[in-house]
Amino acid sequence: MINRNDEYYKQTWEEIIDKDFAKTVFIPYPALVCKKPVNGHRNFLPYYGGQFDQEKYDLIDDMWDHEHCSVCNYKIKEGDTYWFNKGRIRLLCDECYIYYKKS
């Protein structure tokens, strides 16, 4: 069980500037995957649309298959609800969002 009253979490709550959160359900979405490995790994980035360098990246559907809560690091998987603010600066799992709204 997470103690959301400890100093780490108190600091994290204070760092949330954009307090306008919207609820959504996670579904996998595309990612840009580097064609050239770095240290033996192909790095990838979430893809939200727009232009990208096709010489450097492959666009892979449903590659981005989870997110993590910005506070407790809970793994948000397909079908899970979660909360995000503008620019997806912070993502909150349902439990952290409920706690955040109470505080």
GROMACS .gro file of C-alpha atoms in nm:
model
  103
    1MET     CA    1   0.000   0.000   0.000
    2ILE     CA    2   0.132   0.343  -0.094
    3ASN     CA    3   0.147   0.617   0.169
    4ARG     CA    4   0.054   0.917  -0.042
    5ASN     CA    5   0.112   1.142   0.262
    6ASP     CA    6   0.489   1.091   0.273
    7GLU     CA    7   0.730   1.366   0.164
    8TYR     CA    8   0.794   1.226  -0.184
    9TYR     CA    9   0.426   1.233  -0.273
   10LYS     CA   10   0.364   1.570  -0.107
   11GLN     CA   11   0.641   1.717  -0.324
   12THR     CA   12   0.497   1.549  -0.635
   13TRP     CA   13   0.148   1.693  -0.570
   14GLU     CA   14   0.298   2.041  -0.531
   15GLU     CA   15   0.479   2.013  -0.865
   16ILE     CA   16   0.154   1.966  -1.058
   17ILE     CA   17   0.098   2.305  -1.221
   18ASP     CA   18  -0.180   2.222  -1.468
   19LYS     CA   19  -0.458   2.101  -1.240
   20ASP     CA   20  -0.715   2.048  -1.517
   21PHE     CA   21  -0.729   1.671  -1.567
   22ALA     CA   22  -0.943   1.472  -1.810
   23LYS     CA   23  -1.033   1.105  -1.774
   24THR     CA   24  -0.970   0.861  -2.056
   25VAL     CA   25  -0.929   0.491  -2.124
   26PHE     CA   26  -0.588   0.373  -2.236
   27ILE     CA   27  -0.564   0.214  -2.579
   28PRO     CA   28  -0.234   0.133  -2.750
   29TYR     CA   29  -0.120   0.387  -3.008
   30PRO     CA   30   0.157   0.424  -3.264
   31ALA     CA   31   0.520   0.488  -3.184
   32LEU     CA   32   0.819   0.606  -3.381
   33VAL     CA   33   1.095   0.346  -3.355
   34CYS     CA   34   1.455   0.447  -3.428
   35LYS     CA   35   1.592   0.250  -3.722
   36LYS     CA   36   1.944   0.271  -3.583
   37PRO     CA   37   1.996   0.091  -3.250
   38VAL     CA   38   2.154   0.279  -2.958
   39ASN     CA   39   2.358   0.052  -2.732
   40GLY     CA   40   2.188  -0.246  -2.894
   41HIS     CA   41   1.834  -0.114  -2.838
   42ARG     CA   42   1.589   0.050  -3.076
   43ASN     CA   43   1.454   0.352  -2.888
   44PHE     CA   44   1.098   0.462  -2.948
   45LEU     CA   45   0.880   0.769  -2.894
   46PRO     CA   46   0.503   0.810  -2.876
   47TYR     CA   47   0.355   0.926  -3.205
   48TYR     CA   48   0.068   1.176  -3.191
   49GLY     CA   49   0.057   1.251  -3.562
   50GLY     CA   50   0.242   1.490  -3.788
   51GLN     CA   51   0.561   1.480  -3.991
   52PHE     CA   52   0.859   1.267  -3.893
   53ASP     CA   53   1.191   1.173  -4.052
   54GLN     CA   54   1.125   0.846  -4.235
   55GLU     CA   55   1.499   0.798  -4.281
   56LYS     CA   56   1.544   0.777  -3.903
   57TYR     CA   57   1.217   0.625  -3.777
   58ASP     CA   58   0.971   0.346  -3.850
   59LEU     CA   59   0.607   0.410  -3.759
   60ILE     CA   60   0.471   0.103  -3.575
   61ASP     CA   61   0.097   0.078  -3.496
   62ASP     CA   62   0.004  -0.008  -3.135
   63MET     CA   63   0.370  -0.009  -3.027
   64TRP     CA   64   0.302   0.224  -2.731
   65ASP     CA   65   0.123  -0.034  -2.519
   66HIS     CA   66   0.122   0.123  -2.171
   67GLU     CA   67   0.183   0.437  -1.967
   68HIS     CA   68   0.291   0.494  -1.606
   69CYS     CA   69   0.131   0.708  -1.338
   70SER     CA   70   0.350   1.017  -1.288
   71VAL     CA   71   0.314   0.985  -0.912
   72CYS     CA   72   0.318   0.617  -0.807
   73ASN     CA   73   0.451   0.463  -1.132
   74TYR     CA   74   0.151   0.227  -1.163
   75LYS     CA   75   0.152   0.059  -1.505
   76ILE     CA   76  -0.154   0.176  -1.701
   77LYS     CA   77  -0.246  -0.092  -1.955
   78GLU     CA   78  -0.503  -0.135  -2.231
   79GLY     CA   79  -0.854  -0.083  -2.094
   80ASP     CA   80  -0.740   0.095  -1.774
   81THR     CA   81  -0.880   0.440  -1.703
   82TYR     CA   82  -0.640   0.720  -1.616
   83TRP     CA   83  -0.627   1.099  -1.594
   84PHE     CA   84  -0.408   1.337  -1.796
   85ASN     CA   85  -0.357   1.711  -1.818
   86LYS     CA   86  -0.274   1.930  -2.117
   87GLY     CA   87   0.031   1.821  -2.305
   88ARG     CA   88   0.025   1.492  -2.114
   89ILE     CA   89   0.269   1.648  -1.868
   90ARG     CA   90   0.125   1.442  -1.584
   91LEU     CA   91  -0.067   1.116  -1.595
   92LEU     CA   92  -0.248   0.991  -1.287
   93CYS     CA   93  -0.388   0.646  -1.215
   94ASP     CA   94  -0.739   0.644  -1.070
   95GLU     CA   95  -0.617   0.602  -0.711
   96CYS     CA   96  -0.372   0.893  -0.731
   97TYR     CA   97  -0.635   1.112  -0.897
   98ILE     CA   98  -0.886   1.040  -0.617
   99TYR     CA   99  -0.622   1.124  -0.356
  100TYR     CA  100  -0.516   1.437  -0.546
  101LYS     CA  101  -0.874   1.569  -0.563
  102LYS     CA  102  -0.918   1.516  -0.186
  103SER     CA  103  -0.601   1.705  -0.095
   0.00000   0.00000   0.00000
